[in-house]
Amino acid sequence: MKKAFITGITGQDGSYLAELLLEKGYEVHGIIRRSSSFNTGRIDPIYRDRHERGARLFLHYGDMTDATNMNKLLRSIKPDEVYHLAAQSHVRVSFDIPEYTADATGVSTIRILDAILESGIETRFYQASSSEMFGKVQAVPQNERTPFYPRSPYACAKVFAYWVTVNYREAYGLHASNGILFNHESPRRGETFVTRKITRALARIIAGRQKELFLGNLDAKRDWGYAKDYVEAMWLMLQQPTADDYVIATGETHSIREFLDEAFGLVRLDWHDYVKTDPQYFRPTEVDLLIGDASKAAAKLGWKPRTTFKGLVRLMVAEDLKQEQIDPARFNL
C-alpha cells in the first residue's frame, strides 16, 4: 500500500486529491492546523466513511511555519509521495499580509524539501505552482517556457517556491515536480474566491437571503477548469519516471462578465440587476489575462480536462442551489 502525505488536505484541492488517492488504494496522511472552530468540512464525509470503505485516512496537527514538526511527521510516516498544496492562497489578501504569505506560501516549500533531505526518506514531491506567476503575461497562451512576471505577493511567493523546487531537483536529484495550475474551481471552492462568491450569492438571491453582490474587476479573464480534473494531473506527475514541470489548463479564457452571464442565465436572471463593483475588491496590480497551453501535459501525462466551462458553472450553480434547499430541477439543472 502506497502512502501519501498532503499539506492543505482540508482545502478544495486537498479534499479531491485525498478522495482520488483513497480510491486508488493509498494510505493518506494530511496535516491540519489546530483551530478553536471546525475547519475540516470538506474532508469530514471522507473521514467518516473511511472505515466502511476500508480506506486509511489519518490527520495530523501541524503548521507550514513549523519545520521541526514537518521533519518529525515525514520521518514517522515515510510517505511515497508528498503533495504540497497548503498556502495562503488568496491573491487579494496577500497584499494585506505579504510577510505571512511569503512564509506560508513560499518558504514552506523549502521547509518540506529540507525535511525530505534531512529525513533521508525516498519520496516523490509535488509543488502546487500557480498561473498567477505569469501575471503580466509575456506570451499568449502561457506554457512551461513563458517567463514569469508576478503581480502580487502571493505570485512572488509561488515563483520562489517554483524555483526552489527546480533547484532541489537539480542539486540533490529529488523527484520534485511543479504543477503550474491555472484557475480551477468547484462547489468546494472557498466562498471568498470570485467564482464561488458568484454562485453562492446567486443561490442566496433566489432564496431571498441576499439582494446584491459586490465584485471587483469584471473584465479580468481567466482559464477556468474543474478542480476534480486537475488533481488527477497532480497524481500523474508523480507516476512519471523523471520529475518535470507542467502547465495544467483548459486552453480557454473567459471574463468574469462571461461567468456572470452563464451563471445567472442558468436561472433566468439578469446579473446587471444584482451585481455592483466595489473598489475594495480591486487589486493594486491586476492580472488581466491568463490562458494556458497544456499540450505538454497531454503529450507526456496523457492528461486533458474533461469538464467544459459551461459544465463547470452549471455544476457549481446546482450545488449551491442545493445548499439553499432549492431543487436544481426547478431550473432544469
Tab-separated table of C-alpha atoms in Angstrom:
chain	number	residue	atom	x	y	z
A	1	MET	CA	0.000	0.000	0.000
A	2	LYS	CA	1.450	3.332	-1.062
A	3	LYS	CA	1.469	6.203	1.433
A	4	ALA	CA	0.778	9.822	0.503
A	5	PHE	CA	1.217	12.955	2.592
A	6	ILE	CA	-0.902	16.010	1.718
A	7	THR	CA	-0.455	19.522	3.042
A	8	GLY	CA	-3.612	21.586	2.622
A	9	ILE	CA	-5.777	18.469	2.792
A	10	THR	CA	-8.740	20.454	4.146
A	11	GLY	CA	-8.782	22.733	1.087
A	12	GLN	CA	-10.577	22.298	-2.212
A	13	ASP	CA	-7.713	20.515	-3.982
A	14	GLY	CA	-6.644	18.561	-0.919
A	15	SER	CA	-10.080	17.042	-0.424
A	16	TYR	CA	-10.419	15.977	-4.062
A	17	LEU	CA	-6.867	14.607	-4.084
A	18	ALA	CA	-7.486	12.629	-0.875
A	19	GLU	CA	-10.572	11.065	-2.465
A	20	LEU	CA	-8.643	10.156	-5.607
A	21	LEU	CA	-5.749	8.577	-3.722
A	22	LEU	CA	-8.037	6.620	-1.387
A	23	GLU	CA	-9.876	5.258	-4.421
A	24	LYS	CA	-6.504	4.113	-5.762
A	25	GLY	CA	-5.784	2.236	-2.534
A	26	TYR	CA	-3.352	4.665	-0.915
A	27	GLU	CA	-2.911	5.243	2.789
A	28	VAL	CA	-3.404	9.012	3.029
A	29	HIS	CA	-1.994	11.330	5.679
A	30	GLY	CA	-2.847	15.009	5.919
A	31	ILE	CA	-1.704	17.933	8.026
A	32	ILE	CA	-4.290	20.258	9.588
A	33	ARG	CA	-3.937	23.382	11.696
A	34	ARG	CA	-5.278	23.432	15.243
A	35	SER	CA	-8.273	25.767	15.452
A	36	SER	CA	-10.928	26.620	18.020
A	37	SER	CA	-13.529	26.092	15.294
A	38	PHE	CA	-14.066	23.146	12.965
A	39	ASN	CA	-12.148	23.579	9.703
A	40	THR	CA	-12.439	20.113	8.175
A	41	GLY	CA	-15.810	20.420	6.434
A	42	ARG	CA	-14.534	19.363	3.010
A	43	ILE	CA	-12.994	16.125	4.263
A	44	ASP	CA	-15.415	15.201	7.067
A	45	PRO	CA	-17.516	12.939	4.788
A	46	ILE	CA	-14.346	11.181	3.599
A	47	TYR	CA	-13.119	10.756	7.168
A	48	ARG	CA	-16.467	9.406	8.408
A	49	ASP	CA	-16.767	6.888	5.604
A	50	ARG	CA	-13.199	5.635	5.681
A	51	HIS	CA	-13.944	2.527	7.804
A	52	GLU	CA	-16.923	1.459	5.700
A	53	ARG	CA	-14.818	1.628	2.542
A	54	GLY	CA	-11.743	0.113	4.140
A	55	ALA	CA	-9.875	3.345	3.415
A	56	ARG	CA	-6.985	4.567	5.514
A	57	LEU	CA	-7.013	8.308	6.186
A	58	PHE	CA	-5.062	9.914	9.018
A	59	LEU	CA	-4.930	13.572	10.078
A	60	HIS	CA	-2.040	15.169	11.976
A	61	TYR	CA	-1.847	18.566	13.635
A	62	GLY	CA	0.820	20.891	12.354
A	63	ASP	CA	1.575	24.137	10.572
A	64	MET	CA	3.546	25.052	7.477
A	65	THR	CA	5.637	27.505	9.501
A	66	ASP	CA	6.921	24.727	11.830
A	67	ALA	CA	9.927	22.967	10.289
A	68	THR	CA	10.570	20.714	13.304
A	69	ASN	CA	7.084	19.241	13.234
A	70	MET	CA	7.290	18.706	9.462
A	71	ASN	CA	10.542	16.809	9.842
A	72	LYS	CA	9.080	14.600	12.586
A	73	LEU	CA	5.964	13.820	10.550
A	74	LEU	CA	7.891	12.806	7.446
A	75	ARG	CA	10.275	10.607	9.459
A	76	SER	CA	7.305	8.907	11.136
A	77	ILE	CA	5.033	8.467	8.106
A	78	LYS	CA	7.703	7.794	5.432
A	79	PRO	CA	5.363	8.690	2.561
A	80	ASP	CA	5.975	7.503	-1.002
A	81	GLU	CA	4.503	10.760	-2.314
A	82	VAL	CA	4.271	14.276	-0.847
A	83	TYR	CA	1.762	16.776	-2.240
A	84	HIS	CA	2.387	20.332	-1.065
A	85	LEU	CA	-0.896	22.202	-1.566
A	86	ALA	CA	-1.035	24.353	1.587
A	87	ALA	CA	-0.688	28.116	1.185
A	88	GLN	CA	-2.152	31.496	1.974
A	89	SER	CA	-3.862	31.281	-1.386
A	90	HIS	CA	-5.993	34.413	-1.692
A	91	VAL	CA	-4.303	36.822	-4.098
A	92	ARG	CA	-6.064	39.998	-2.927
A	93	VAL	CA	-5.433	39.175	0.746
A	94	SER	CA	-1.735	38.650	0.031
A	95	PHE	CA	-1.386	42.438	-0.425
A	96	ASP	CA	-2.664	42.885	3.142
A	97	ILE	CA	-0.493	40.170	4.735
A	98	PRO	CA	2.547	39.914	2.445
A	99	GLU	CA	5.038	38.669	5.027
A	100	TYR	CA	2.824	35.823	6.212
A	101	THR	CA	2.020	34.957	2.585
A	102	ALA	CA	5.727	34.763	1.749
A	103	ASP	CA	6.314	32.484	4.733
A	104	ALA	CA	3.317	30.150	4.405
A	105	THR	CA	3.244	30.053	0.604
A	106	GLY	CA	6.914	30.373	-0.336
A	107	VAL	CA	9.282	29.437	2.483
A	108	SER	CA	7.087	26.478	3.492
A	109	THR	CA	8.250	24.707	0.331
A	110	ILE	CA	11.879	24.855	1.390
A	111	ARG	CA	10.917	23.535	4.822
A	112	ILE	CA	9.360	20.430	3.261
A	113	LEU	CA	12.198	19.890	0.784
A	114	ASP	CA	14.761	20.205	3.581
A	115	ALA	CA	12.743	17.807	5.728
A	116	ILE	CA	12.792	15.276	2.878
A	117	LEU	CA	16.573	15.618	2.591
A	118	GLU	CA	17.242	15.509	6.330
A	119	SER	CA	14.962	12.544	6.980
A	120	GLY	CA	16.526	10.565	4.145
A	121	ILE	CA	13.169	9.191	3.019
A	122	GLU	CA	12.651	8.033	-0.573
A	123	THR	CA	9.701	10.044	-1.791
A	124	ARG	CA	8.321	11.999	-4.745
A	125	PHE	CA	7.350	15.638	-4.270
A	126	TYR	CA	4.658	17.741	-5.912
A	127	GLN	CA	4.671	21.538	-5.619
A	128	ALA	CA	1.413	23.391	-6.284
A	129	SER	CA	2.553	26.219	-8.522
A	130	SER	CA	0.157	28.787	-9.953
A	131	SER	CA	-0.729	30.559	-13.184
A	132	GLU	CA	-0.562	33.790	-11.147
A	133	MET	CA	3.204	33.527	-11.572
A	134	PHE	CA	2.745	34.618	-15.207
A	135	GLY	CA	0.997	37.799	-14.008
A	136	LYS	CA	1.619	40.480	-16.616
A	137	VAL	CA	1.787	37.872	-19.319
A	138	GLN	CA	4.737	37.859	-21.700
A	139	ALA	CA	3.119	35.469	-24.206
A	140	VAL	CA	-0.350	34.194	-25.096
A	141	PRO	CA	-1.047	31.403	-24.329
A	142	GLN	CA	1.302	30.634	-21.445
A	143	ASN	CA	3.298	27.411	-21.348
A	144	GLU	CA	6.262	25.976	-19.442
A	145	ARG	CA	8.709	28.265	-21.297
A	146	THR	CA	6.821	31.535	-20.723
A	147	PRO	CA	8.741	33.946	-18.417
A	148	PHE	CA	7.158	34.757	-15.074
A	149	TYR	CA	6.048	38.312	-14.228
A	150	PRO	CA	4.308	38.062	-10.814
A	151	ARG	CA	1.872	40.836	-9.862
A	152	SER	CA	1.125	40.106	-6.185
A	153	PRO	CA	2.922	38.949	-3.025
A	154	TYR	CA	1.159	35.606	-3.478
A	155	ALA	CA	2.513	35.211	-7.007
A	156	CYS	CA	6.018	36.249	-5.898
A	157	ALA	CA	5.920	33.604	-3.154
A	158	LYS	CA	4.819	30.996	-5.687
A	159	VAL	CA	7.684	31.936	-8.015
A	160	PHE	CA	10.117	31.376	-5.135
A	161	ALA	CA	8.536	28.002	-4.359
A	162	TYR	CA	8.671	27.019	-8.038
A	163	TRP	CA	12.364	27.787	-8.443
A	164	VAL	CA	13.423	26.247	-5.149
A	165	THR	CA	11.661	23.044	-6.243
A	166	VAL	CA	13.603	23.101	-9.521
A	167	ASN	CA	16.808	23.858	-7.614
A	168	TYR	CA	16.419	20.950	-5.177
A	169	ARG	CA	15.587	18.633	-8.066
A	170	GLU	CA	18.781	19.617	-9.887
A	171	ALA	CA	21.022	19.976	-6.826
A	172	TYR	CA	20.006	16.842	-4.928
A	173	GLY	CA	18.356	14.624	-7.527
A	174	LEU	CA	14.960	14.740	-5.847
A	175	HIS	CA	11.906	13.597	-7.792
A	176	ALA	CA	10.292	17.031	-7.418
A	177	SER	CA	7.729	18.383	-9.906
A	178	ASN	CA	5.857	21.663	-10.297
A	179	GLY	CA	2.261	21.689	-11.456
A	180	ILE	CA	1.535	25.163	-12.839
A	181	LEU	CA	-2.220	25.005	-12.403
A	182	PHE	CA	-4.438	27.631	-13.937
A	183	ASN	CA	-7.634	28.613	-12.093
A	184	HIS	CA	-9.603	25.572	-11.058
A	185	GLU	CA	-12.964	25.755	-9.339
A	186	SER	CA	-15.653	23.525	-7.854
A	187	PRO	CA	-18.513	23.512	-5.344
A	188	ARG	CA	-15.781	23.154	-2.697
A	189	ARG	CA	-14.092	26.417	-3.665
A	190	GLY	CA	-13.798	28.912	-0.824
A	191	GLU	CA	-16.585	31.487	-0.755
A	192	THR	CA	-14.171	34.432	-0.954
A	193	PHE	CA	-12.964	33.353	-4.421
A	194	VAL	CA	-14.852	35.076	-7.210
A	195	THR	CA	-16.440	32.064	-8.917
A	196	ARG	CA	-17.836	30.580	-5.712
A	197	LYS	CA	-18.744	34.039	-4.465
A	198	ILE	CA	-20.920	34.405	-7.576
A	199	THR	CA	-22.655	31.010	-7.431
A	200	ARG	CA	-23.172	31.199	-3.652
A	201	ALA	CA	-24.659	34.694	-3.895
A	202	LEU	CA	-26.876	33.637	-6.798
A	203	ALA	CA	-28.378	30.825	-4.749
A	204	ARG	CA	-28.958	33.187	-1.819
A	205	ILE	CA	-30.598	35.749	-4.105
A	206	ILE	CA	-33.032	33.103	-5.353
A	207	ALA	CA	-33.669	32.048	-1.754
A	208	GLY	CA	-34.415	35.681	-0.814
A	209	ARG	CA	-31.489	35.882	1.600
A	210	GLN	CA	-29.333	38.304	-0.406
A	211	LYS	CA	-30.123	41.289	-2.607
A	212	GLU	CA	-26.798	42.438	-4.048
A	213	LEU	CA	-23.386	41.071	-4.963
A	214	PHE	CA	-20.266	43.250	-4.822
A	215	LEU	CA	-17.306	42.350	-7.042
A	216	GLY	CA	-14.076	43.900	-8.308
A	217	ASN	CA	-12.700	43.881	-11.865
A	218	LEU	CA	-15.319	42.254	-14.114
A	219	ASP	CA	-13.054	42.351	-17.176
A	220	ALA	CA	-10.324	40.070	-15.800
A	221	LYS	CA	-10.020	36.929	-17.928
A	222	ARG	CA	-9.131	33.504	-16.553
A	223	ASP	CA	-8.634	29.947	-17.749
A	224	TRP	CA	-11.127	28.111	-15.515
A	225	GLY	CA	-11.158	24.334	-15.085
A	226	TYR	CA	-12.661	21.809	-12.669
A	227	ALA	CA	-10.549	21.032	-9.594
A	228	LYS	CA	-11.510	17.355	-9.624
A	229	ASP	CA	-9.967	17.016	-13.094
A	230	TYR	CA	-6.833	18.886	-12.044
A	231	VAL	CA	-5.897	16.745	-9.029
A	232	GLU	CA	-5.613	13.767	-11.376
A	233	ALA	CA	-2.843	15.672	-13.183
A	234	MET	CA	-1.018	16.104	-9.858
A	235	TRP	CA	-1.062	12.351	-9.313
A	236	LEU	CA	0.044	11.618	-12.873
A	237	MET	CA	3.115	13.852	-12.462
A	238	LEU	CA	4.380	11.723	-9.585
A	239	GLN	CA	3.874	8.487	-11.539
A	240	GLN	CA	6.427	9.515	-14.185
A	241	PRO	CA	9.936	8.025	-14.132
A	242	THR	CA	11.515	11.500	-14.065
A	243	ALA	CA	10.294	14.725	-12.467
A	244	ASP	CA	9.306	17.701	-14.604
A	245	ASP	CA	7.147	20.836	-14.650
A	246	TYR	CA	3.751	21.024	-16.329
A	247	VAL	CA	1.116	23.629	-17.155
A	248	ILE	CA	-2.390	22.344	-16.377
A	249	ALA	CA	-5.142	24.329	-18.094
A	250	THR	CA	-8.139	24.157	-20.426
A	251	GLY	CA	-6.769	26.417	-23.157
A	252	GLU	CA	-9.837	28.689	-22.970
A	253	THR	CA	-10.205	32.069	-21.303
A	254	HIS	CA	-13.391	33.698	-20.033
A	255	SER	CA	-14.029	37.008	-18.301
A	256	ILE	CA	-15.833	37.396	-15.003
A	257	ARG	CA	-18.629	39.028	-17.024
A	258	GLU	CA	-18.945	35.798	-19.015
A	259	PHE	CA	-19.074	33.777	-15.803
A	260	LEU	CA	-21.881	36.045	-14.575
A	261	ASP	CA	-23.716	35.712	-17.898
A	262	GLU	CA	-23.552	31.934	-17.723
A	263	ALA	CA	-24.415	31.529	-14.029
A	264	PHE	CA	-27.329	33.988	-13.888
A	265	GLY	CA	-28.541	32.836	-17.295
A	266	LEU	CA	-28.979	29.302	-15.973
A	267	VAL	CA	-31.649	30.548	-13.557
A	268	ARG	CA	-33.104	33.096	-15.987
A	269	LEU	CA	-31.909	36.227	-14.164
A	270	ASP	CA	-30.032	39.303	-15.412
A	271	TRP	CA	-26.917	39.806	-13.313
A	272	HIS	CA	-26.897	43.552	-14.065
A	273	ASP	CA	-29.878	43.840	-11.671
A	274	TYR	CA	-27.855	42.483	-8.744
A	275	VAL	CA	-24.108	42.999	-9.265
A	276	LYS	CA	-22.224	46.146	-8.262
A	277	THR	CA	-18.492	46.868	-8.349
A	278	ASP	CA	-16.644	47.867	-5.202
A	279	PRO	CA	-13.128	49.391	-5.245
A	280	GLN	CA	-12.084	47.339	-2.197
A	281	TYR	CA	-12.096	44.208	-4.347
A	282	PHE	CA	-9.704	45.602	-6.956
A	283	ARG	CA	-6.063	44.511	-6.691
A	284	PRO	CA	-3.291	47.164	-6.534
A	285	THR	CA	-1.811	45.412	-9.594
A	286	GLU	CA	-4.193	43.399	-11.746
A	287	VAL	CA	-3.651	40.279	-13.820
A	288	ASP	CA	-5.768	40.905	-16.897
A	289	LEU	CA	-5.460	37.733	-18.949
A	290	LEU	CA	-4.496	34.128	-18.237
A	291	ILE	CA	-4.807	31.271	-20.717
A	292	GLY	CA	-2.725	28.110	-20.528
A	293	ASP	CA	-1.236	25.733	-23.064
A	294	ALA	CA	-1.336	22.233	-21.561
A	295	SER	CA	-0.060	20.411	-24.638
A	296	LYS	CA	2.987	19.078	-22.746
A	297	ALA	CA	0.718	17.514	-20.104
A	298	ALA	CA	-1.394	15.978	-22.852
A	299	ALA	CA	1.636	14.506	-24.613
A	300	LYS	CA	3.623	13.278	-21.595
A	301	LEU	CA	0.945	12.600	-18.970
A	302	GLY	CA	-1.988	11.751	-21.216
A	303	TRP	CA	-3.995	14.369	-19.307
A	304	LYS	CA	-6.777	16.506	-20.725
A	305	PRO	CA	-9.597	18.389	-18.951
A	306	ARG	CA	-12.943	16.602	-19.063
A	307	THR	CA	-15.206	19.410	-17.825
A	308	THR	CA	-16.160	22.377	-20.018
A	309	PHE	CA	-16.550	25.953	-18.807
A	310	LYS	CA	-20.342	25.745	-19.154
A	311	GLY	CA	-20.386	22.380	-17.398
A	312	LEU	CA	-18.342	23.749	-14.501
A	313	VAL	CA	-20.630	26.751	-13.994
A	314	ARG	CA	-23.696	24.518	-14.176
A	315	LEU	CA	-22.220	22.136	-11.599
A	316	MET	CA	-21.388	24.952	-9.174
A	317	VAL	CA	-24.769	26.666	-9.507
A	318	ALA	CA	-26.628	23.388	-8.986
A	319	GLU	CA	-24.683	22.512	-5.839
A	320	ASP	CA	-25.134	25.964	-4.296
A	321	LEU	CA	-28.874	25.826	-5.007
A	322	LYS	CA	-28.982	22.559	-3.049
A	323	GLN	CA	-27.204	24.298	-0.160
A	324	GLU	CA	-30.140	26.709	-0.031
A	325	GLN	CA	-32.653	23.832	-0.128
A	326	ILE	CA	-33.628	24.747	-3.703
A	327	ASP	CA	-34.161	21.894	-6.161
A	328	PRO	CA	-31.901	22.475	-9.218
A	329	ALA	CA	-34.517	20.674	-11.326
A	330	ARG	CA	-36.629	23.802	-10.950
A	331	PHE	CA	-34.213	25.357	-13.454
A	332	ASN	CA	-33.587	22.138	-15.409
A	333	LEU	CA	-30.153	21.745	-13.851
